Amino acid sequence: MASVAERRLRMYRAIAEAIDQEMERDNTIFVMGEDVGAYGGVFGITRGLYQKYGPEYVRDTPISEAGVIGAAIGAAAVGMRPIVDLQFVDFVGVCFDQIFNQLAKIHYMSGGNVKLPVVITAAIGGGLSFAAHHSQVLYSIFAHVPGLKVVVPSNSYDAKGLMIQSIRDDNPVIYCIHKRLIGVPGMPCPETAITHVPEEPYTIPLGKASIKREGKDVTIVAAALMVHRAIEAAEMLSREGIDAEIIDVRTLVPLDKDTIINSVKKTGRLLIVDEDYKSYGMTGEIAAIVAEEAWEYLDAPIRRLAVPDVPIPFSRPLEDYVIPSAEKIYKTVKEMIK
Amino acid sequence: MASVAERRLRMYRAIAEAIDQEMERDNTIFVMGEDVGAYGGVFGITRGLYQKYGPEYVRDTPISEAGVIGAAIGAAAVGMRPIVDLQFVDFVGVCFDQIFNQLAKIHYMSGGNVKLPVVITAAIGGGLSFAAHHSQVLYSIFAHVPGLKVVVPSNSYDAKGLMIQSIRDDNPVIYCIHKRLIGVPGMPCPETAITHVPEEPYTIPLGKASIKREGKDVTIVAAALMVHRAIEAAEMLSREGIDAEIIDVRTLVPLDKDTIINSVKKTGRLLIVDEDYKSYGMTGEIAAIVAEEAWEYLDAPIRRLAVPDVPIPFSRPLEDYVIPSAEKIYKTVKEMIK
Amino acid sequence: MSHILRVEWFMVVELRKETAIEMLYTMLKIRKFEETIKDIYAEGKKPVFDLSAGPIPGFLHLSAGQEPAAVGVCIHLRADDFVSAAHRAHHIAIAKGVDLKRLAAEIFGKKTGLCKGKGGHMHLFDPQKNFSSNGIVGASFPHAVGAALAYKMQGKDSVAVAYGGDGAANQGIFHEALNLAAIWKLPVIFVIEDNSWALSFPKRLSTAISRNSDRASAYGIPGVFIPDNDLFRIFEVAGEAIKRAREGGGPTLIEIETYRFYGHYVGDPERYRAKDEVEKLRAKDPINRVKEQLIRKGWLTDKEFEELVFRASAEVDEAINFARESPYPDPEEALQDVFA
Amino acid sequence: MSHILRVEWFMVVELRKETAIEMLYTMLKIRKFEETIKDIYAEGKKPVFDLSAGPIPGFLHLSAGQEPAAVGVCIHLRADDFVSAAHRAHHIAIAKGVDLKRLAAEIFGKKTGLCKGKGGHMHLFDPQKNFSSNGIVGASFPHAVGAALAYKMQGKDSVAVAYGGDGAANQGIFHEALNLAAIWKLPVIFVIEDNSWALSFPKRLSTAISRNSDRASAYGIPGVFIPDNDLFRIFEVAGEAIKRAREGGGPTLIEIETYRFYGHYVGDPERYRAKDEVEKLRAKDPINRVKEQLIRKGWLTDKEFEELVFRASAEVDEAINFARESPYPDPEEALQDVFA
Ligand SMILES: Cc1ncc(C[n+]2csc(CCOP(=O)(O)OP(=O)(O)O)c2C)c(N)n1
Ligand SMILES: Cc1ncc(C[n+]2csc(CCOP(=O)(O)OP(=O)(O)O)c2C)c(N)n1
Ligand SMILES: [Mg+2]
Ligand SMILES: [Mg+2]
């Protein structure tokens, strides 16, 4: 993690820089997707690449997500390393077979003989009144399917390092970008998401969580925007003498169980905060791991905060109500430590 | 539950009978899907209906799952009650948008104004060397998405009652049929799946688990085929004086939390057995609920048995290894009670 | 390119004066509505540009310039006819007769909205008028197929219309929906609004042939291309297709060349399109064109036109006021309506 | 129906005797392979019929009768050309030169199989020969598009062939793949094997027009229909299309009328098809037909034919023995190969 803020970049610029540096290094890498060309990507992550690499390597596609991801698979099978921008993760439904049955399983089904180094970028999350078809998180669906790595950066520094690592990984990676962290015009992000980003290429390993704040009273596990809300809550709690440890998982697959378990062994309390739907998702998985492997260390029941199993509503008061807030995190921890 | 075995039916006949009786009652109900007509459905669940109701009401479709489920949505919006057979749940990838963004969310997005009473039937599970594209379970993906009810019968009696209830429900229902329970020729099932089925129509409420065996030492929660494996294991355990309580969840959404929690309060031990992929799925959700709501009653860490996050392999020894067996359940419980 | 299946259209649908005036009026209402909410959309979005701020938060896809495609088709429809549209749908909702107040209130996220504030501007549902829209490109095509299937099974003569953009026609589900409608000979009209853009990607590059209507031959159904945003031609072609569908003659695919006056969404920097494109399109504004046609025909005077404009403005203002003054839903309402 | 885009084919690909014999030999090998594993499939499945029992468990989709579609196309391909096929793929795998022993061993679920027993008969992957098959109908179409895109970017003259059934052509992804190949002018050949059935559903009812090749006009590319399972016509048409693709001339869609001699899978009761259909198809067995054509041409004698049959049988027997004698994978191997 960077402490000296020499060159603060917004996340979308950090990602574009990561892709750029990798494309310079390796000419099997190319980018495809809707509006990735002259437009620079709906979330800005291909800004400038079209001008530099041209329409072959930064390829605008028709609205044919299944065909395009299928094409990435075919290209990867014969030696390319495609990056496909899905825009919103919510669009996964039209290309899910190509992701979960093809991309995820071909390496295994081929007995390890076919490698598919494909990165799919997808914007997740709400908070912008984009409503039910443009505000979902859904990463736990990818994480449920064996064969996909799932990456979720929470700040610019991580975003660049995780992107370079994802591109170099020989496996399919779903790279999730939170709309409230990406920092493009129109979608403001918290200042804490805009961090120092070294100019030179660097990598962050997949499967290594990041402890955003050390603490001894309660462990809060989160990802993406929820990391920032947890930090806010922790500040409120610290004023009352409650010392929260915050873990940013950074990747759902592989999941850094050890960091979580070690933290719970220290704090004895676990709250998992998630912007995905609550049931059958990330909060359940992490709770289960701790209930299996660190049960003896728990001093209180595990708690979960997530979207309460409703589609994301459009209207601001409704959306604000269903996405976990710093206040709700604060209140929940207070209930856990009485 | 039926104890008197007057009329033992295989599950596929119980389901066909349920659909038949409902179609007789209500002419807004119709069936669509690949090979549901003269062929009678790949899993036999429309046997005889084509002959009785004809090609309009038992409608063979092209291989266009997205279009067909989309059509079911349109038909339901104007007063019909379609049942769509997806054949294998593994095909969900080509029509996932219509299921998770359309069918699941339209009632909510419309502010409750549009009702979509659609039942989708889908065959789940392995054990037949059908390999990675025809052996998945995946129900936790549906269960993760708000707006879908998820039904998983484990025997013929439940299958009929749950099917009639699913058809009458005003919400979308994903009705999962395990290939190793359905009982069509070529896919033998355990005798315990073939139960008495009353001739007259009856319903089983969605959201009510079934206690298949009472016990005091450990709670085993399972669904579909795993219920039968758990029963087998329980018999082995009982010979050693270990008394397992077995809960068949029957529906993942709504989930009967109370029955599970009450059982754990009694036994103090929980094992969840699942044929779906382990991570980010049903085992996690149920573990989390218990870790939240019955933590004080646990005498040992929760345990989970599921497919160890690999695609389902083709070769018999490989497939047998990854799907939880009665032996593995037995051994796991033994480890829990030392 | 094959045009073999293009049918020669005869003027079987007669245009009466009242109908023409009604269509013009609806176009005016749509235009006024779009321009009004465009202005309101800007409120609260300065000094920091935040899409989620102001009285109208989120995305806003406007349909100004595309009025003929909505009005010329929907004028032939009854409340029991079904329409499923895409993300850019205000014009179609209004043409289909959706209540303007509740439409506006939904766009503001108010409790009195069509969907109680849950849907938002891309997800509009009005079961009374059998209208719906969609945030997923292409997803609405089969919904019309299903409604048409139901109508056929129910023995009704209602029809269904599926709208989609030129971009949507490259989604696989377009192919599936057309094939299903064709093999089942259903009363569906597929309307492709070709505004030549899918966000930043031009149809010229996205689509292997120049006219989607020629893709009708892949399904053995009639396909008609209507150039130049021509209301009265749309009126004729759609009238004929809908009549045929009602009488059991099966589906039709219609592609309408139309104009997107604004960006893909409000706030789109539009770096990808030529500076003067909109200017050129504006010069062919369909409202002016229809106005002039009617004046030439002697069916309209300048004064009458002003009255129409005035009436349309008043109706829109009333709807907007209703929306502004309506309360927001209570936060806890978010938990309702997941299940019926 | 529009046939405007059908190109007149000239005999630009010359058929030499050795090539003809090679094709016949491969057809014999395929047939022998399919009939042999069909018999073995029955082993262990009595008295209780259990699909998962016996030396070959699971589903088994045989391609006997469809040999020409595989052989007549793949004869033109090199190892570096890419082929993606569907669930019914043995004939194509063999024609593409996949090792027969490792193919057989995979179908038996053995450690020595192409995929170490993990794939099974629907999921065959041979990166050496650039061959793959798929359990999801339609899913393989875009894989060929992507390989062709890569070849083009890499400056190679390799081509890609996507196979699919008549049923697969109604999947949305077929439309997307064709459009992408056409707009990017990629070296892809789409081959639809029209065996007139998708499991129990006849093409006549599933497909709005009688020939999928006519759907090529929706993408502005050549479409050719080849009736009657005609090996030499397939050879010509595919040769021409592949040559054009290699030279940068873009994609072609070819539909081949072919015959499914067995049920959809082994064990299919086939209640849905006329009792005498298979008999009629068998009377037109493509192997007999090619044999007679070559004898008439003076390129083959009865004795030489017998020798070919003998050689093919021996090769198949050897492969089957290899498969039978190979060990199963160790159970724990199930946990390997999820990630590279
Ligand atoms: C499946 C899917 N892919 C992508 C998008 C993002 N998106 C929304 S509108 C749009 C362009 C649509 O173009 P077109 O169909 O021509 O309609 P228009 O915007 O021109 O009215 C895109 C790419 C989406 N909403 N759904
Ligand atoms: C997406 C999907 N839908 C359905 C199936 C089940 N299925 C397997 S093969 C088949 C019929 C395929 O017909 P066709 O494409 O003509 O190939 P053929 O079997 O005739 O070779 C069906 C319905 C599947 N595997 N994948
Ligand atoms: Mg457009
Ligand atoms: Mg076929």
Short mmCIF file of C-alpha atoms in Angstrom, two decimals, chain D residues 17-303:
data_model
loop_
_atom_site.label_atom_id
_atom_site.label_comp_id
_atom_site.label_asym_id
_atom_site.label_seq_id
_atom_site.Cartn_x
_atom_site.Cartn_y
_atom_site.Cartn_z
CA LYS D 17 -7.56 -39.76 -56.66
CA GLU D 18 -5.49 -39.95 -53.47
CA THR D 19 -7.67 -37.33 -51.85
CA ALA D 20 -10.81 -39.20 -52.77
CA ILE D 21 -9.43 -42.42 -51.35
CA GLU D 22 -8.30 -40.65 -48.22
CA MET D 23 -11.77 -39.25 -47.69
CA LEU D 24 -13.37 -42.63 -48.19
CA TYR D 25 -10.90 -44.14 -45.77
CA THR D 26 -11.69 -41.55 -43.12
CA MET D 27 -15.40 -42.13 -43.60
CA LEU D 28 -14.88 -45.85 -43.11
CA LYS D 29 -12.86 -45.20 -39.99
CA ILE D 30 -15.55 -42.94 -38.55
CA ARG D 31 -18.28 -45.44 -39.31
CA LYS D 32 -16.37 -48.32 -37.82
CA PHE D 33 -15.54 -46.22 -34.75
CA GLU D 34 -19.15 -45.25 -34.18
CA GLU D 35 -20.51 -48.76 -34.64
CA THR D 36 -17.89 -50.22 -32.38
CA ILE D 37 -18.48 -47.85 -29.51
CA LYS D 38 -22.20 -48.21 -29.98
CA ASP D 39 -21.86 -51.92 -29.25
CA ILE D 40 -19.54 -51.34 -26.33
CA TYR D 41 -21.94 -48.74 -24.95
CA ALA D 42 -24.51 -51.52 -24.44
CA GLU D 43 -22.10 -53.44 -22.23
CA GLY D 44 -23.00 -53.27 -18.56
CA LYS D 45 -26.34 -51.57 -19.22
CA LYS D 46 -28.38 -54.70 -18.63
CA PRO D 47 -30.48 -55.96 -16.91
CA VAL D 48 -31.05 -52.52 -15.41
CA PHE D 49 -30.73 -49.78 -18.00
CA ASP D 50 -28.45 -47.26 -16.34
CA LEU D 51 -26.85 -44.64 -18.55
CA SER D 52 -23.95 -44.35 -16.16
CA ALA D 53 -23.02 -48.04 -16.22
CA GLY D 54 -20.60 -49.97 -18.41
CA PRO D 55 -17.29 -49.11 -20.02
CA ILE D 56 -18.78 -46.09 -21.81
CA PRO D 57 -21.01 -44.18 -19.39
CA GLY D 58 -23.11 -41.06 -19.92
CA PHE D 59 -24.68 -39.86 -23.12
CA LEU D 60 -23.49 -41.04 -26.51
CA HIS D 61 -24.37 -39.05 -29.62
CA LEU D 62 -23.28 -40.93 -32.73
CA SER D 63 -22.56 -39.40 -36.10
CA ALA D 64 -22.91 -42.42 -38.37
CA GLY D 65 -24.42 -41.15 -41.63
CA GLN D 66 -22.96 -37.67 -41.19
CA GLU D 67 -19.43 -38.55 -42.29
CA PRO D 68 -19.41 -36.43 -45.47
CA ALA D 69 -19.96 -33.17 -43.57
CA ALA D 70 -16.87 -33.86 -41.49
CA VAL D 71 -14.61 -35.33 -44.11
CA GLY D 72 -15.46 -33.14 -47.08
CA VAL D 73 -14.66 -29.99 -45.11
CA CYS D 74 -11.77 -31.06 -42.89
CA ILE D 75 -9.80 -32.57 -45.78
CA HIS D 76 -8.94 -28.99 -46.68
CA LEU D 77 -7.72 -28.08 -43.22
CA ARG D 78 -4.29 -28.01 -41.67
CA ALA D 79 -3.45 -28.74 -38.04
CA ASP D 80 -3.18 -25.01 -37.38
CA ASP D 81 -6.70 -24.41 -38.67
CA PHE D 82 -9.26 -24.26 -35.87
CA VAL D 83 -12.43 -26.32 -35.62
CA SER D 84 -15.11 -25.94 -32.96
CA ALA D 85 -17.88 -28.49 -32.99
CA ALA D 86 -20.99 -29.36 -31.00
CA HIS D 87 -22.09 -32.38 -28.95
CA ARG D 88 -22.13 -34.75 -31.93
CA ALA D 89 -18.50 -34.48 -32.85
CA HIS D 90 -16.66 -37.78 -33.20
CA HIS D 91 -16.74 -37.66 -36.98
CA ILE D 92 -15.34 -34.14 -37.02
CA ALA D 93 -12.66 -34.94 -34.47
CA ILE D 94 -11.51 -37.90 -36.54
CA ALA D 95 -11.63 -35.95 -39.79
CA LYS D 96 -9.61 -33.16 -38.16
CA GLY D 97 -6.92 -35.69 -37.33
CA VAL D 98 -7.40 -36.03 -33.58
CA ASP D 99 -5.52 -39.06 -32.30
CA LEU D 100 -7.93 -41.98 -32.40
CA LYS D 101 -6.52 -43.72 -29.35
CA ARG D 102 -6.71 -40.71 -27.10
CA LEU D 103 -10.18 -39.93 -28.49
CA ALA D 104 -11.38 -43.44 -27.64
CA ALA D 105 -9.73 -43.34 -24.24
CA GLU D 106 -11.50 -40.07 -23.44
CA ILE D 107 -14.85 -41.57 -24.35
CA PHE D 108 -14.08 -44.41 -21.93
CA GLY D 109 -13.11 -41.89 -19.23
CA LYS D 110 -9.53 -43.04 -19.06
CA LYS D 111 -6.44 -41.26 -17.81
CA THR D 112 -4.86 -41.56 -21.26
CA GLY D 113 -7.76 -39.73 -22.86
CA LEU D 114 -7.47 -36.43 -24.69
CA CYS D 115 -8.65 -34.67 -21.54
CA LYS D 116 -7.45 -37.20 -18.95
CA GLY D 117 -11.02 -38.41 -18.59
CA LYS D 118 -12.32 -35.06 -17.43
CA GLY D 119 -14.05 -33.97 -20.62
CA GLY D 120 -15.98 -36.95 -21.93
CA HIS D 121 -17.45 -37.51 -25.33
CA MET D 122 -19.12 -34.09 -25.64
CA HIS D 123 -16.13 -32.10 -24.43
CA LEU D 124 -13.16 -33.03 -26.56
CA PHE D 125 -10.19 -30.69 -26.68
CA ASP D 126 -7.06 -31.21 -28.71
CA PRO D 127 -4.93 -28.07 -28.85
CA GLN D 128 -2.38 -29.81 -31.11
CA LYS D 129 -5.02 -30.21 -33.77
CA ASN D 130 -6.93 -27.09 -32.73
CA PHE D 131 -10.07 -29.09 -32.26
CA SER D 132 -12.79 -28.68 -29.64
CA SER D 133 -16.36 -29.76 -29.08
CA ASN D 134 -19.10 -28.58 -26.76
CA GLY D 135 -22.00 -29.75 -24.62
CA ILE D 136 -23.96 -26.53 -25.01
CA VAL D 137 -25.81 -26.17 -28.28
CA GLY D 138 -24.62 -23.12 -30.21
CA ALA D 139 -21.81 -22.25 -27.81
CA SER D 140 -19.05 -23.20 -30.22
CA PHE D 141 -19.99 -20.79 -33.03
CA PRO D 142 -18.20 -17.74 -31.60
CA HIS D 143 -15.12 -19.73 -30.62
CA ALA D 144 -14.30 -20.12 -34.29
CA VAL D 145 -14.93 -16.42 -34.79
CA GLY D 146 -12.40 -15.63 -32.08
CA ALA D 147 -9.78 -17.99 -33.43
CA ALA D 148 -10.23 -16.45 -36.86
CA LEU D 149 -9.90 -12.98 -35.36
CA ALA D 150 -6.66 -14.02 -33.68
CA TYR D 151 -5.30 -15.49 -36.91
CA LYS D 152 -6.07 -12.30 -38.72
CA MET D 153 -4.40 -10.20 -36.03
CA GLN D 154 -1.42 -12.54 -36.03
CA GLY D 155 -1.08 -12.19 -39.79
CA LYS D 156 -1.55 -15.93 -40.37
CA ASP D 157 -3.50 -17.52 -43.19
CA SER D 158 -5.10 -20.11 -40.92
CA VAL D 159 -8.87 -20.42 -40.97
CA ALA D 160 -11.53 -21.48 -38.49
CA VAL D 161 -14.54 -23.72 -38.99
CA ALA D 162 -17.58 -23.71 -36.72
CA TYR D 163 -19.87 -26.70 -36.90
CA GLY D 164 -23.43 -26.75 -35.59
CA GLY D 165 -26.65 -28.65 -36.13
CA ASP D 166 -29.88 -27.44 -37.68
CA GLY D 167 -31.14 -27.04 -34.13
CA ALA D 168 -28.17 -24.88 -33.12
CA ALA D 169 -28.96 -22.42 -35.89
CA ASN D 170 -31.94 -21.19 -33.86
CA GLN D 171 -29.76 -20.14 -30.94
CA GLY D 172 -29.21 -16.41 -30.71
CA ILE D 173 -25.49 -16.84 -30.66
CA PHE D 174 -25.57 -18.11 -34.23
CA HIS D 175 -26.79 -14.68 -35.29
CA GLU D 176 -24.17 -12.89 -33.21
CA ALA D 177 -21.33 -15.05 -34.49
CA LEU D 178 -22.30 -14.58 -38.14
CA ASN D 179 -22.63 -10.84 -37.76
CA LEU D 180 -19.26 -10.52 -36.02
CA ALA D 181 -17.52 -12.68 -38.62
CA ALA D 182 -19.09 -10.62 -41.39
CA ILE D 183 -18.35 -7.13 -40.05
CA TRP D 184 -14.77 -8.13 -39.27
CA LYS D 185 -14.42 -10.08 -42.54
CA LEU D 186 -12.87 -13.03 -40.77
CA PRO D 187 -11.69 -16.36 -42.18
CA VAL D 188 -14.52 -18.45 -40.71
CA ILE D 189 -16.61 -21.13 -42.34
CA PHE D 190 -19.90 -21.88 -40.61
CA VAL D 191 -21.09 -25.41 -41.34
CA ILE D 192 -24.65 -26.34 -40.46
CA GLU D 193 -25.20 -30.08 -40.44
CA ASP D 194 -28.86 -30.36 -41.28
CA ASN D 195 -29.83 -33.87 -40.24
CA SER D 196 -33.40 -32.59 -40.07
CA TRP D 197 -33.70 -33.26 -36.34
CA ALA D 198 -32.92 -31.48 -33.10
CA LEU D 199 -33.46 -34.41 -30.78
CA SER D 200 -37.20 -34.99 -31.41
CA PHE D 201 -38.03 -31.69 -33.05
CA PRO D 202 -37.89 -31.52 -36.84
CA LYS D 203 -36.20 -28.65 -38.62
CA ARG D 204 -39.37 -28.21 -40.68
CA LEU D 205 -41.11 -27.00 -37.51
CA SER D 206 -38.20 -25.32 -35.72
CA THR D 207 -36.88 -23.13 -38.49
CA ALA D 208 -38.89 -20.42 -40.19
CA ILE D 209 -37.31 -20.95 -43.61
CA SER D 210 -36.30 -24.17 -45.23
CA ARG D 211 -32.60 -23.45 -45.62
CA ASN D 212 -30.33 -21.93 -43.03
CA SER D 213 -27.90 -21.09 -45.80
CA ASP D 214 -30.39 -18.46 -46.94
CA ARG D 215 -29.83 -16.73 -43.62
CA ALA D 216 -26.41 -15.76 -44.97
CA SER D 217 -28.07 -12.88 -46.76
CA ALA D 218 -28.81 -11.34 -43.34
CA TYR D 219 -25.04 -10.89 -43.01
CA GLY D 220 -24.10 -10.13 -46.58
CA ILE D 221 -21.98 -13.25 -46.90
CA PRO D 222 -22.19 -16.20 -49.29
CA GLY D 223 -24.52 -19.02 -48.28
CA VAL D 224 -24.56 -22.39 -49.95
CA PHE D 225 -26.91 -25.32 -49.49
CA ILE D 226 -25.63 -28.78 -50.32
CA PRO D 227 -28.38 -31.34 -50.70
CA ASP D 228 -28.25 -35.05 -50.17
CA ASN D 229 -25.11 -35.62 -48.11
CA ASP D 230 -22.97 -35.33 -51.21
CA LEU D 231 -19.30 -35.73 -50.29
CA PHE D 232 -17.81 -34.44 -53.50
CA ARG D 233 -20.03 -31.40 -53.62
CA ILE D 234 -19.11 -30.67 -50.02
CA PHE D 235 -15.47 -31.10 -50.95
CA GLU D 236 -15.82 -28.53 -53.71
CA VAL D 237 -17.87 -25.97 -51.87
CA ALA D 238 -15.82 -26.16 -48.68
CA GLY D 239 -12.58 -26.05 -50.63
CA GLU D 240 -13.65 -22.91 -52.37
CA ALA D 241 -14.89 -21.29 -49.16
CA ILE D 242 -11.75 -22.16 -47.24
CA LYS D 243 -9.53 -20.90 -50.05
CA ARG D 244 -11.45 -17.64 -50.11
CA ALA D 245 -11.19 -17.33 -46.34
CA ARG D 246 -7.45 -17.93 -46.41
CA GLU D 247 -7.09 -15.23 -49.01
CA GLY D 248 -8.94 -12.67 -46.93
CA GLY D 249 -12.31 -13.02 -48.60
CA GLY D 250 -14.25 -13.42 -45.36
CA PRO D 251 -16.77 -15.90 -44.03
CA THR D 252 -19.11 -18.37 -45.69
CA LEU D 253 -22.16 -20.18 -44.38
CA ILE D 254 -22.63 -23.71 -45.68
CA GLU D 255 -25.59 -25.90 -44.91
CA ILE D 256 -25.24 -29.61 -45.57
CA GLU D 257 -28.19 -31.92 -45.75
CA THR D 258 -27.10 -35.05 -43.94
CA TYR D 259 -28.47 -38.18 -42.29
CA ARG D 260 -28.74 -39.22 -38.67
CA PHE D 261 -28.71 -43.02 -38.79
CA TYR D 262 -29.21 -43.54 -35.06
CA GLY D 263 -31.34 -41.93 -32.40
CA HIS D 264 -30.40 -38.59 -30.92
CA TYR D 265 -28.36 -40.54 -28.39
CA VAL D 266 -27.94 -44.23 -27.97
CA GLY D 267 -31.01 -45.46 -26.13
CA ASP D 268 -33.34 -42.86 -27.67
CA PRO D 269 -36.64 -44.70 -28.25
CA GLU D 270 -37.21 -42.51 -31.33
CA ARG D 271 -40.96 -42.57 -30.98
CA TYR D 272 -41.06 -39.28 -32.83
CA ARG D 273 -39.74 -40.41 -36.16
CA ALA D 274 -41.34 -42.52 -38.85
CA LYS D 275 -40.49 -46.18 -38.65
CA ASP D 276 -39.03 -46.30 -42.15
CA GLU D 277 -37.08 -43.06 -42.12
CA VAL D 278 -33.79 -44.64 -41.18
CA GLU D 279 -34.28 -47.42 -43.68
CA LYS D 280 -34.70 -44.85 -46.45
CA LEU D 281 -31.64 -42.95 -45.28
CA ARG D 282 -29.62 -46.14 -45.06
CA ALA D 283 -30.49 -46.84 -48.69
CA LYS D 284 -28.57 -43.67 -49.52
CA ASP D 285 -25.61 -44.50 -47.29
CA PRO D 286 -22.89 -42.00 -48.23
CA ILE D 287 -20.18 -44.63 -47.90
CA ASN D 288 -21.77 -46.90 -50.48
CA ARG D 289 -22.39 -43.96 -52.70
CA VAL D 290 -18.80 -42.75 -52.60
CA LYS D 291 -17.54 -46.28 -53.06
CA GLU D 292 -19.66 -46.69 -56.19
CA GLN D 293 -18.67 -43.29 -57.53
CA LEU D 294 -15.00 -44.15 -57.17
CA ILE D 295 -15.42 -47.58 -58.72
CA ARG D 296 -17.27 -46.01 -61.64
CA LYS D 297 -14.48 -43.50 -62.01
CA GLY D 298 -11.98 -46.32 -62.08
CA TRP D 299 -10.24 -45.03 -58.95
CA LEU D 300 -11.17 -47.99 -56.78
CA THR D 301 -11.69 -51.73 -57.07
CA ASP D 302 -13.79 -53.91 -54.82
CA LYS D 303 -10.65 -55.48 -53.51
#
